[in-house]
CSV table of C-alpha atoms and ligand atoms in Angstrom, one decimal:
chain,number,residue,atom,x,y,z
Q,30,MET,CA,0.0,0.0,0.0
Q,31,LYS,CA,1.3,3.5,-0.7
Q,32,THR,CA,0.1,6.7,1.0
Q,33,ASP,CA,1.3,10.2,1.9
Q,34,VAL,CA,1.3,9.8,5.7
Q,35,ALA,CA,1.4,6.6,7.7
Q,36,ILE,CA,0.1,7.2,11.3
Q,37,ILE,CA,0.9,4.8,14.0
Q,38,GLY,CA,-1.7,4.7,16.9
Q,39,ALA,CA,-5.4,5.3,16.9
Q,40,GLY,CA,-5.7,7.1,20.2
Q,41,PRO,CA,-6.8,10.8,20.2
Q,42,ALA,CA,-3.6,12.0,18.6
Q,43,GLY,CA,-3.7,9.5,15.7
Q,44,LEU,CA,-7.4,9.9,15.0
Q,45,LEU,CA,-7.4,13.7,15.2
Q,46,LEU,CA,-4.4,13.8,12.9
Q,47,GLY,CA,-5.9,11.3,10.4
Q,48,HIS,CA,-9.2,13.2,10.2
Q,49,LEU,CA,-7.5,16.6,9.8
Q,50,LEU,CA,-5.1,15.3,7.1
Q,51,ARG,CA,-8.0,13.7,5.2
Q,52,ALA,CA,-10.0,17.0,5.5
Q,53,GLU,CA,-7.0,18.7,3.9
Q,54,GLY,CA,-6.8,16.1,1.0
Q,55,ILE,CA,-3.7,14.4,2.3
Q,56,ALA,CA,-3.8,10.7,2.0
Q,57,CYS,CA,-3.1,8.7,5.2
Q,58,VAL,CA,-3.7,5.4,6.9
Q,59,VAL,CA,-3.8,4.8,10.7
Q,60,LEU,CA,-2.4,1.6,12.2
Q,61,GLU,CA,-3.6,0.5,15.6
Q,62,ARG,CA,-2.3,-2.5,17.6
Q,63,GLN,CA,-5.5,-2.9,19.7
Q,64,THR,CA,-9.2,-3.3,18.9
Q,65,GLY,CA,-11.3,-0.2,18.9
Q,66,ASP,CA,-13.2,-1.5,21.9
Q,67,TYR,CA,-9.9,-1.9,23.8
Q,68,VAL,CA,-8.9,1.7,23.0
Q,69,LEU,CA,-12.3,3.0,24.2
Q,70,SER,CA,-12.0,0.9,27.4
Q,71,ARG,CA,-9.0,2.9,28.7
Q,72,ILE,CA,-10.3,5.6,31.1
Q,73,ARG,CA,-8.1,8.6,30.9
Q,74,ALA,CA,-8.4,12.4,30.5
Q,75,GLY,CA,-11.5,14.4,31.4
Q,76,VAL,CA,-10.7,18.1,30.8
Q,77,LEU,CA,-10.4,19.6,27.3
Q,78,GLU,CA,-8.6,22.9,26.5
Q,79,ARG,CA,-9.7,25.3,23.8
Q,80,VAL,CA,-7.2,23.8,21.4
Q,81,THR,CA,-8.8,20.4,21.6
Q,82,VAL,CA,-12.4,21.7,21.4
Q,83,GLY,CA,-11.2,23.8,18.4
Q,84,LEU,CA,-9.9,20.8,16.5
Q,85,MET,CA,-13.2,19.0,17.0
Q,86,GLU,CA,-15.1,22.1,15.8
Q,87,ARG,CA,-12.8,22.4,12.8
Q,88,LEU,CA,-13.7,18.8,11.9
Q,89,GLY,CA,-17.5,19.4,12.6
Q,90,LEU,CA,-17.3,16.6,15.2
Q,91,ASP,CA,-18.2,18.8,18.2
Q,92,ALA,CA,-22.0,18.2,18.3
Q,93,ARG,CA,-22.1,15.5,21.0
Q,94,MET,CA,-19.4,17.3,23.0
Q,95,LYS,CA,-21.5,20.5,23.0
Q,96,ALA,CA,-24.6,18.5,23.9
Q,97,GLU,CA,-23.1,16.3,26.6
Q,98,GLY,CA,-19.9,18.1,27.7
Q,99,LEU,CA,-19.8,20.4,30.7
Q,100,PRO,CA,-18.2,23.8,30.1
Q,101,HIS,CA,-16.4,24.8,33.3
Q,102,GLY,CA,-15.5,28.4,34.2
Q,103,GLY,CA,-13.5,27.5,37.3
Q,104,PHE,CA,-11.9,24.9,39.5
Q,105,ASN,CA,-10.9,24.7,43.2
Q,106,LEU,CA,-7.7,24.1,45.2
Q,107,ALA,CA,-8.4,22.8,48.7
Q,108,ASP,CA,-5.7,23.1,51.4
Q,109,GLY,CA,-7.5,21.5,54.3
Q,110,GLU,CA,-8.6,24.9,55.5
Q,111,ARG,CA,-10.6,26.4,52.7
Q,112,LEU,CA,-11.5,26.1,49.0
Q,113,ILE,CA,-9.5,28.5,46.8
Q,114,ARG,CA,-11.6,29.0,43.6
Q,115,ILE,CA,-9.7,29.8,40.4
Q,116,ASP,CA,-12.1,31.9,38.4
Q,117,VAL,CA,-10.8,30.7,35.0
Q,118,ALA,CA,-13.6,32.4,33.0
Q,119,GLY,CA,-13.3,35.7,34.9
Q,120,LEU,CA,-9.5,35.7,34.6
Q,121,THR,CA,-9.1,34.5,31.0
Q,122,GLY,CA,-12.5,35.0,29.3
Q,123,ASP,CA,-12.3,31.3,28.4
Q,124,SER,CA,-13.3,28.0,29.9
Q,125,VAL,CA,-12.5,24.3,29.7
Q,126,MET,CA,-14.8,21.5,28.5
Q,127,VAL,CA,-15.3,18.5,30.8
Q,128,TYR,CA,-15.8,15.7,28.3
Q,129,GLY,CA,-14.1,12.3,28.7
Q,130,GLN,CA,-11.3,11.3,26.4
Q,131,THR,CA,-13.2,8.1,25.8
Q,132,GLU,CA,-16.1,10.1,24.3
Q,133,LEU,CA,-13.8,12.2,22.2
Q,134,THR,CA,-12.1,9.1,20.9
Q,135,ARG,CA,-15.5,7.5,20.2
Q,136,ASP,CA,-16.6,10.6,18.2
Q,137,LEU,CA,-13.4,10.4,16.1
Q,138,MET,CA,-13.8,6.6,15.7
Q,139,ASP,CA,-17.4,6.8,14.6
Q,140,ALA,CA,-16.6,9.4,12.0
Q,141,ALA,CA,-13.7,7.4,10.5
Q,142,GLU,CA,-15.6,5.1,8.1
Q,143,PRO,CA,-18.2,7.7,6.9
Q,144,ARG,CA,-15.3,10.1,6.2
Q,145,GLY,CA,-13.1,7.5,4.5
Q,146,LEU,CA,-10.4,7.6,7.1
Q,147,GLU,CA,-8.7,4.1,7.0
Q,148,VAL,CA,-7.9,2.7,10.4
Q,149,ILE,CA,-6.4,-0.7,10.5
Q,150,TYR,CA,-7.1,-2.2,14.0
Q,151,GLU,CA,-5.3,-5.2,15.5
Q,152,ALA,CA,-2.2,-4.4,13.4
Q,153,GLY,CA,0.6,-6.5,15.0
Q,154,ASP,CA,4.4,-6.1,15.0
Q,155,VAL,CA,4.4,-2.6,13.7
Q,156,ALA,CA,7.9,-1.6,12.7
Q,157,LEU,CA,9.3,1.6,11.1
Q,158,HIS,CA,11.9,1.5,8.4
Q,159,ALA,CA,14.1,4.0,6.4
Q,160,ILE,CA,12.9,7.0,8.5
Q,161,ASP,CA,16.1,8.8,7.6
Q,162,SER,CA,15.2,8.6,3.9
Q,163,ASP,CA,12.5,10.3,1.8
Q,164,SER,CA,10.8,6.9,1.3
Q,165,PRO,CA,10.1,5.5,4.8
Q,166,TYR,CA,7.9,2.5,5.2
Q,167,VAL,CA,6.0,0.7,7.9
Q,168,THR,CA,5.6,-3.1,8.2
Q,169,TYR,CA,3.0,-4.9,10.3
Q,170,SER,CA,1.0,-8.1,10.4
Q,171,LYS,CA,-2.8,-8.4,10.2
Q,172,ASP,CA,-4.6,-11.7,10.6
Q,173,GLY,CA,-1.2,-13.4,10.4
Q,174,VAL,CA,-0.4,-11.9,7.0
Q,175,ALA,CA,2.7,-9.6,6.7
Q,176,ALA,CA,1.9,-6.2,5.2
Q,177,ARG,CA,3.7,-3.0,4.3
Q,178,ILE,CA,2.8,0.7,3.9
Q,179,ASP,CA,5.1,3.0,1.9
Q,180,ALA,CA,4.7,6.6,2.8
Q,181,ARG,CA,6.5,10.0,2.4
Q,182,ILE,CA,6.0,10.8,6.1
Q,183,VAL,CA,5.4,8.6,9.2
Q,184,VAL,CA,3.8,10.1,12.3
Q,185,GLY,CA,4.2,8.3,15.6
Q,186,CYS,CA,1.0,8.7,17.7
Q,187,ASP,CA,1.6,5.4,19.5
Q,188,GLY,CA,1.8,6.6,23.1
Q,189,PHE,CA,4.6,6.1,25.6
Q,190,HIS,CA,5.2,2.5,25.0
Q,191,GLY,CA,4.9,2.5,21.2
Q,192,PRO,CA,7.8,1.8,18.7
Q,193,SER,CA,8.1,5.3,17.0
Q,194,ARG,CA,10.2,7.1,19.6
Q,195,ARG,CA,12.5,4.1,19.8
Q,196,ALA,CA,13.0,4.3,16.0
Q,197,ILE,CA,15.0,7.5,16.5
Q,198,PRO,CA,18.7,6.7,17.0
Q,199,ALA,CA,19.8,7.1,20.6
Q,200,SER,CA,22.7,9.3,19.4
Q,201,VAL,CA,20.1,11.8,18.1
Q,202,GLY,CA,17.5,11.7,20.9
Q,203,GLN,CA,17.6,13.2,24.4
Q,204,VAL,CA,15.3,12.2,27.3
Q,205,PHE,CA,14.3,14.5,30.1
Q,206,GLU,CA,12.4,12.7,32.9
Q,207,ARG,CA,11.2,12.8,36.4
Q,208,VAL,CA,9.3,9.8,37.9
Q,209,TYR,CA,7.1,10.7,40.8
Q,210,PRO,CA,7.2,8.7,44.1
Q,211,PHE,CA,3.4,8.0,43.9
Q,212,GLY,CA,0.6,7.1,41.5
Q,213,TRP,CA,-3.0,8.1,41.1
Q,214,LEU,CA,-5.7,5.6,42.1
Q,215,GLY,CA,-8.7,6.5,40.0
Q,216,ILE,CA,-12.3,5.4,40.5
Q,217,LEU,CA,-15.2,5.9,38.1
Q,218,ALA,CA,-18.7,5.6,39.5
Q,219,ASP,CA,-22.2,6.4,38.3
Q,220,VAL,CA,-23.0,8.8,41.1
Q,221,PRO,CA,-23.5,12.6,41.0
Q,222,PRO,CA,-20.3,14.7,41.5
Q,223,CYS,CA,-19.8,16.1,45.0
Q,224,ASN,CA,-19.2,19.6,43.5
Q,225,HIS,CA,-20.2,21.3,40.3
Q,226,GLU,CA,-16.5,22.1,39.6
Q,227,LEU,CA,-13.3,20.2,40.1
Q,228,ILE,CA,-11.6,20.1,43.5
Q,229,TYR,CA,-7.8,19.4,43.8
Q,230,ALA,CA,-7.0,18.8,47.4
Q,231,ASN,CA,-3.7,18.8,49.3
Q,232,HIS,CA,-4.4,17.1,52.6
Q,233,GLU,CA,-2.0,15.8,55.2
Q,234,ARG,CA,-3.0,12.3,54.2
Q,235,GLY,CA,-2.3,13.1,50.6
Q,236,PHE,CA,-3.7,14.4,47.3
Q,237,ALA,CA,-7.3,13.9,46.1
Q,238,LEU,CA,-9.2,15.1,43.0
Q,239,ALA,CA,-12.9,15.3,42.6
Q,240,SER,CA,-13.8,15.3,38.9
Q,241,MET,CA,-16.6,14.1,36.8
Q,242,ARG,CA,-17.8,12.9,33.3
Q,243,SER,CA,-21.4,14.1,33.5
Q,244,PRO,CA,-24.0,15.2,36.1
Q,245,THR,CA,-24.5,11.5,36.9
Q,246,ARG,CA,-21.0,10.1,36.5
Q,247,SER,CA,-18.1,11.0,38.8
Q,248,ARG,CA,-14.3,10.5,38.5
Q,249,TYR,CA,-12.2,10.7,41.6
Q,250,TYR,CA,-8.5,10.2,42.3
Q,251,ILE,CA,-6.2,9.9,45.4
Q,252,ASP,CA,-2.5,9.6,45.3
Q,253,VAL,CA,-1.0,6.3,46.6
Q,254,PRO,CA,2.5,4.9,47.1
Q,255,LEU,CA,3.8,3.1,44.0
Q,256,THR,CA,3.8,-0.1,46.1
Q,257,GLU,CA,0.0,-0.1,46.3
Q,258,LYS,CA,-2.1,-2.6,44.4
Q,259,VAL,CA,-5.6,-1.7,43.2
Q,260,GLU,CA,-7.0,-5.0,44.5
Q,261,ASP,CA,-6.1,-3.8,48.0
Q,262,TRP,CA,-8.4,-0.8,47.6
Q,263,SER,CA,-12.0,-1.7,48.2
Q,264,ASP,CA,-14.6,0.9,47.0
Q,265,ASP,CA,-15.4,1.7,50.7
Q,266,ARG,CA,-11.8,2.3,51.5
Q,267,ILE,CA,-11.5,4.7,48.6
Q,268,TRP,CA,-14.7,6.6,49.5
Q,269,ASP,CA,-13.5,6.9,53.1
Q,270,GLU,CA,-10.2,8.3,52.0
Q,271,LEU,CA,-11.7,10.7,49.6
Q,272,ALA,CA,-14.1,12.0,52.3
Q,273,VAL,CA,-11.1,12.7,54.6
Q,274,ARG,CA,-8.8,14.3,52.0
Q,275,LEU,CA,-11.5,16.4,50.2
Q,276,GLY,CA,-12.6,17.9,53.6
Q,277,PRO,CA,-15.8,18.0,55.5
Q,278,GLU,CA,-17.7,20.4,53.2
Q,279,ALA,CA,-17.1,18.3,50.0
Q,280,ALA,CA,-17.4,15.0,52.0
Q,281,ALA,CA,-20.9,15.9,53.0
Q,282,GLN,CA,-21.8,16.1,49.3
Q,283,ILE,CA,-20.1,12.8,48.2
Q,284,THR,CA,-22.5,10.2,46.9
Q,285,ARG,CA,-21.0,6.7,47.2
Q,286,GLY,CA,-21.6,3.9,44.8
Q,287,PRO,CA,-20.0,0.9,43.1
Q,288,SER,CA,-16.9,1.6,41.0
Q,289,ILE,CA,-17.3,0.8,37.3
Q,290,GLU,CA,-13.5,1.3,36.8
Q,291,LYS,CA,-10.7,1.4,39.2
Q,292,SER,CA,-7.0,1.7,38.3
Q,293,ILE,CA,-3.6,3.1,39.5
Q,294,ALA,CA,-1.6,5.2,37.0
Q,295,PRO,CA,2.1,6.0,37.6
Q,296,LEU,CA,3.1,9.7,37.3
Q,297,ARG,CA,6.0,11.0,35.4
Q,298,SER,CA,7.2,14.1,33.6
Q,299,PHE,CA,8.9,13.0,30.4
Q,300,VAL,CA,10.0,14.8,27.2
Q,301,PHE,CA,11.9,13.3,24.3
Q,302,GLU,CA,13.7,15.6,22.0
Q,303,PRO,CA,13.6,16.0,19.0
Q,304,MET,CA,10.0,15.4,18.0
Q,305,ARG,CA,11.1,15.0,14.4
Q,306,HIS,CA,13.8,12.9,12.8
Q,307,GLY,CA,14.1,12.5,9.1
Q,308,SER,CA,10.7,11.6,7.8
Q,309,LEU,CA,9.3,10.7,11.2
Q,310,LEU,CA,7.3,13.1,13.4
Q,311,LEU,CA,6.1,12.3,16.9
Q,312,CYS,CA,2.8,13.5,18.4
Q,313,GLY,CA,1.3,13.1,21.9
Q,314,ASP,CA,2.4,10.6,24.5
Q,315,SER,CA,4.9,9.1,22.1
Q,316,ALA,CA,7.1,12.2,22.7
Q,317,HIS,CA,6.0,13.4,26.2
Q,318,ILE,CA,4.1,12.6,29.4
Q,319,VAL,CA,2.9,14.9,32.1
Q,320,PRO,CA,1.5,14.2,35.5
Q,321,PRO,CA,-2.3,14.5,35.1
Q,322,THR,CA,-2.5,17.2,37.8
Q,323,GLY,CA,-2.7,19.9,35.2
Q,324,ALA,CA,-5.1,18.0,32.8
Q,325,LYS,CA,-2.6,18.6,30.0
Q,326,GLY,CA,-1.8,15.1,28.5
Q,327,LEU,CA,-4.6,14.8,26.0
Q,328,ASN,CA,-4.5,18.6,25.3
Q,329,LEU,CA,-0.7,18.5,24.4
Q,330,ALA,CA,-1.5,15.7,22.0
Q,331,ALA,CA,-4.0,18.0,20.4
Q,332,SER,CA,-1.6,20.9,20.1
Q,333,ASP,CA,1.1,18.6,18.6
Q,334,VAL,CA,-1.5,17.6,16.0
Q,335,HIS,CA,-2.3,21.2,15.3
Q,336,TYR,CA,1.4,21.9,14.5
Q,337,ALA,CA,1.9,18.7,12.6
Q,338,VAL,CA,-1.1,19.4,10.3
Q,339,GLU,CA,0.2,22.9,9.7
Q,340,ALA,CA,3.6,21.5,8.7
Q,341,LEU,CA,2.3,18.7,6.6
Q,342,VAL,CA,-0.2,20.9,4.6
Q,343,ALA,CA,2.7,23.3,3.9
Q,344,PHE,CA,4.9,20.3,2.9
Q,345,PHE,CA,2.5,18.4,0.7
Q,346,ARG,CA,0.7,21.4,-0.8
Q,347,HIS,CA,3.6,23.8,-1.3
Q,348,GLY,CA,6.7,21.6,-1.1
Q,349,ASP,CA,7.8,23.5,2.1
Q,350,ALA,CA,10.3,21.1,3.6
Q,351,ASP,CA,11.3,23.8,6.2
Q,352,ALA,CA,7.8,23.5,7.7
Q,353,VAL,CA,8.4,19.8,8.5
Q,354,ALA,CA,11.9,20.6,9.8
Q,355,GLY,CA,10.5,23.3,12.1
Q,356,TYR,CA,7.8,21.1,13.6
Q,357,SER,CA,9.8,19.8,16.5
Q,358,ALA,CA,10.9,23.3,17.8
Q,359,LYS,CA,7.4,24.7,17.5
Q,360,ALA,CA,5.7,21.7,19.3
Q,361,LEU,CA,8.3,21.5,22.0
Q,362,ALA,CA,8.0,25.2,22.9
Q,363,ARG,CA,4.4,24.6,24.0
Q,364,VAL,CA,5.2,21.1,25.4
Q,365,TRP,CA,7.8,22.5,27.9
Q,366,LYS,CA,5.4,25.2,29.1
Q,367,SER,CA,2.7,22.6,29.9
Q,368,GLU,CA,5.4,20.3,31.4
Q,369,ARG,CA,6.3,23.2,33.7
Q,370,PHE,CA,2.7,23.9,34.7
Q,371,SER,CA,1.9,20.2,35.4
Q,372,TRP,CA,5.1,19.7,37.4
Q,373,SER,CA,4.5,22.9,39.4
Q,374,LEU,CA,0.9,22.0,40.2
Q,375,THR,CA,1.9,18.5,41.1
Q,376,LYS,CA,4.6,19.9,43.5
Q,377,LEU,CA,2.1,22.2,45.1
Q,378,MET,CA,-0.7,19.7,45.6
Q,379,HIS,CA,1.1,16.5,46.6
Q,380,ARG,CA,3.0,15.5,49.8
Q,381,PHE,CA,6.4,14.2,48.7
Q,382,PRO,CA,7.9,11.5,51.0
Q,383,GLU,CA,11.3,13.2,50.8
Q,384,ASP,CA,9.9,16.6,51.8
Q,385,GLY,CA,10.4,18.1,55.3
Q,386,PRO,CA,8.8,20.9,57.3
Q,387,PHE,CA,10.4,23.6,55.1
Q,388,GLU,CA,8.9,22.2,51.9
Q,389,ARG,CA,5.5,21.9,53.6
Q,390,ARG,CA,5.8,25.6,54.7
Q,391,MET,CA,6.5,26.5,51.1
Q,392,GLN,CA,3.3,24.8,50.0
Q,393,VAL,CA,1.3,26.6,52.7
Q,394,ALA,CA,2.8,29.9,51.7
Q,395,GLU,CA,2.2,29.4,48.0
Q,396,LEU,CA,-1.5,28.4,48.6
Q,397,ASP,CA,-1.8,31.4,50.9
Q,398,TYR,CA,-0.4,33.7,48.2
Q,399,ILE,CA,-2.7,32.2,45.5
Q,400,ALA,CA,-5.7,32.7,47.8
Q,401,SER,CA,-4.8,36.4,48.2
Q,402,SER,CA,-3.4,37.4,44.7
Q,403,GLU,CA,-5.4,37.8,41.5
Q,404,ALA,CA,-2.1,37.9,39.6
Q,405,ALA,CA,-1.2,34.5,41.0
Q,406,GLN,CA,-4.6,33.1,40.2
Q,407,ARG,CA,-4.4,34.5,36.6
Q,408,VAL,CA,-1.1,32.6,36.0
Q,409,ILE,CA,-2.8,29.4,37.1
Q,410,ALA,CA,-6.0,30.1,35.1
Q,411,GLU,CA,-4.2,30.9,31.8
Q,412,ASN,CA,-2.2,27.7,32.0
Q,413,TYR,CA,-5.2,25.6,33.0
Q,414,VAL,CA,-7.4,26.8,30.2
Q,415,GLY,CA,-4.5,26.3,27.8
Q,416,LEU,CA,-1.8,28.5,26.4
Q,417,PRO,CA,-2.2,29.8,22.9
Q,418,VAL,CA,-1.0,27.6,20.0
R,26,FAS,P1,-2.5,7.2,23.6
R,26,FAS,O1,-1.6,6.4,24.5
R,26,FAS,O2,-3.8,7.6,24.0
R,26,FAS,O3,-2.7,6.4,22.2
R,26,FAS,C1,-1.6,5.6,21.6
R,26,FAS,C2,-2.3,4.6,20.7
R,26,FAS,O4,-1.2,3.9,20.1
R,26,FAS,C3,-3.0,3.5,21.6
R,26,FAS,O5,-4.3,3.3,21.1
R,26,FAS,C4,-2.1,2.3,21.5
R,26,FAS,O6,-2.8,1.1,21.5
R,26,FAS,C5,-1.4,2.5,20.1
R,26,FAS,N1,-0.2,1.8,20.0
R,26,FAS,C6,0.8,1.6,20.9
R,26,FAS,N2,1.8,0.8,20.5
R,26,FAS,C7,1.4,0.5,19.2
R,26,FAS,C8,2.0,-0.3,18.1
R,26,FAS,N3,3.2,-0.9,18.4
R,26,FAS,N4,1.4,-0.4,17.0
R,26,FAS,C9,0.2,0.3,16.7
R,26,FAS,N5,-0.4,1.0,17.7
R,26,FAS,C10,0.2,1.1,18.9
R,26,FAS,N6,-4.3,13.0,30.5
R,26,FAS,C11,-5.1,14.0,31.1
R,26,FAS,O7,-5.1,15.1,30.5
R,26,FAS,N7,-5.8,13.8,32.2
R,26,FAS,C12,-5.8,12.5,32.8
R,26,FAS,O8,-6.5,12.3,33.8
R,26,FAS,C13,-5.1,11.5,32.3
R,26,FAS,N8,-5.1,10.2,32.8
R,26,FAS,C14,-4.3,9.2,32.3
R,26,FAS,C15,-4.3,7.9,32.8
R,26,FAS,C16,-3.5,6.9,32.3
R,26,FAS,C17,-3.5,5.5,32.9
R,26,FAS,C18,-2.7,7.2,31.2
R,26,FAS,C19,-1.8,6.2,30.6
R,26,FAS,C20,-2.7,8.5,30.6
R,26,FAS,C21,-3.5,9.5,31.2
R,26,FAS,N9,-3.6,10.8,30.6
R,26,FAS,C22,-4.3,11.8,31.1
R,26,FAS,C23,-2.8,11.1,29.5
R,26,FAS,C24,-3.6,10.6,28.3
R,26,FAS,O9,-4.9,11.2,28.3
R,26,FAS,C25,-2.7,10.9,27.1
R,26,FAS,O10,-2.2,12.2,27.2
R,26,FAS,C26,-3.5,10.7,25.8
R,26,FAS,O11,-4.0,9.4,25.8
R,26,FAS,C27,-2.5,11.0,24.7
R,26,FAS,O12,-3.0,10.5,23.5
R,26,FAS,P2,-2.1,9.8,22.4
R,26,FAS,O13,-0.9,10.6,22.3
R,26,FAS,O14,-3.0,9.5,21.3
R,26,FAS,O15,-1.6,8.4,23.1
R,27,PHB,C1,-10.3,13.6,35.0
R,27,PHB,O1,-11.5,13.9,35.1
R,27,PHB,O2,-10.0,12.4,34.7
R,27,PHB,C2,-9.2,14.5,35.3
R,27,PHB,C3,-9.5,15.9,35.5
R,27,PHB,C4,-8.5,16.8,35.7
R,27,PHB,C5,-7.2,16.3,35.9
R,27,PHB,C6,-6.9,15.0,35.8
R,27,PHB,C7,-7.9,14.1,35.5
R,27,PHB,O3,-6.2,17.2,36.2
């Protein structure tokens, strides 16, 4: 098979990219290792920035998001004493959209066939070849049969564990990483949220986040040591811990119920540079990971796709090779700002085992400053709603 762009991975980055390239008349094929149902079964992000909403609007795929999503004009930081509301709408004139990654991915998946976007699921043994040349190709197996896609450009949208990043020679790449000494235990339950806006809590027992998917479906998190196993956390134990960490006011509003999903995700800050090598571009988690505290992971994948489409349209339509060459620097400039915000909010809202009384005083002082300074709140608000692309 021959095409213009071979895309590896049918998560949000791969599907957004595929749809946008097709809409621009650029031929592409998406290769996905799993089944579509498996991709949808992974419970991940819940908060969309303007850039992500904007790409769905550009594709005309925003109808369900606008009907079922929840625009949020603010969120809260809880420090055990009070709720500090960050008035995102008042401070930035913008808002975020609470709409699960699963639903966004479903909207993109459902539109693939009607729009002629070819997605090959259950593609095994995907391997990249000749990415240093102008004629790279990808091999894979499907139903036990070996296959090959020749393309002009390959885009790795295959997440943190995919093959694309690893296809870039170690001598070229540089990794920047911080692994956090805790994970997030997440629970999804068909119960009404305890608050109409998100609450991020820094309690002496640890971090908690009260989020949601709809007025009848809640998503909560607590941080746990990396040694913890999800099977050791009964629903009741999680609800009890959430009630303590979120504080009495929120606790009084918590509706308990059986979990429909429960998992522990490790936290890391990770950036791989460059995000382009030869004819290979990287988008999303294949190039970077953020701790979910800032709700940036999915949204960074979207901004990478925005820059990749810009570069590939210039390349295929106008022969502008510099546009492709400039993709990495452009994408990384925004990636690093989101990495900083996610790291900073993680540091502020979590208790680190290695921290002592001084570090705790720094957290208290910073939360006090945020509570009393519109300027400090504006900094948080403009990062949370998403920096411009
Ligand atoms: P994805 O990982 O979503 O998609 C990559 C795709 O490539 C997958 O479908 C995978 O099956 C496929 N693939 C992998 N290897 C392949 C191969 N060899 N061949 C073909 N296909 C291959 N972000 C937030 O903003 N908020 C959150 O709360 C949040 N929670 C998260 C929880 C977890 C457990 C994880 C892992 C991530 C979380 N994230 C969160 C981040 C997450 O939302 C990502 O940023 C987002 O999924 C990025 O999308 P993609 O880059 O498309 O990568
Ligand atoms: C979620 O709803 O899953 C969510 C929301 C905000 C975050 C992280 C996760 O920062």
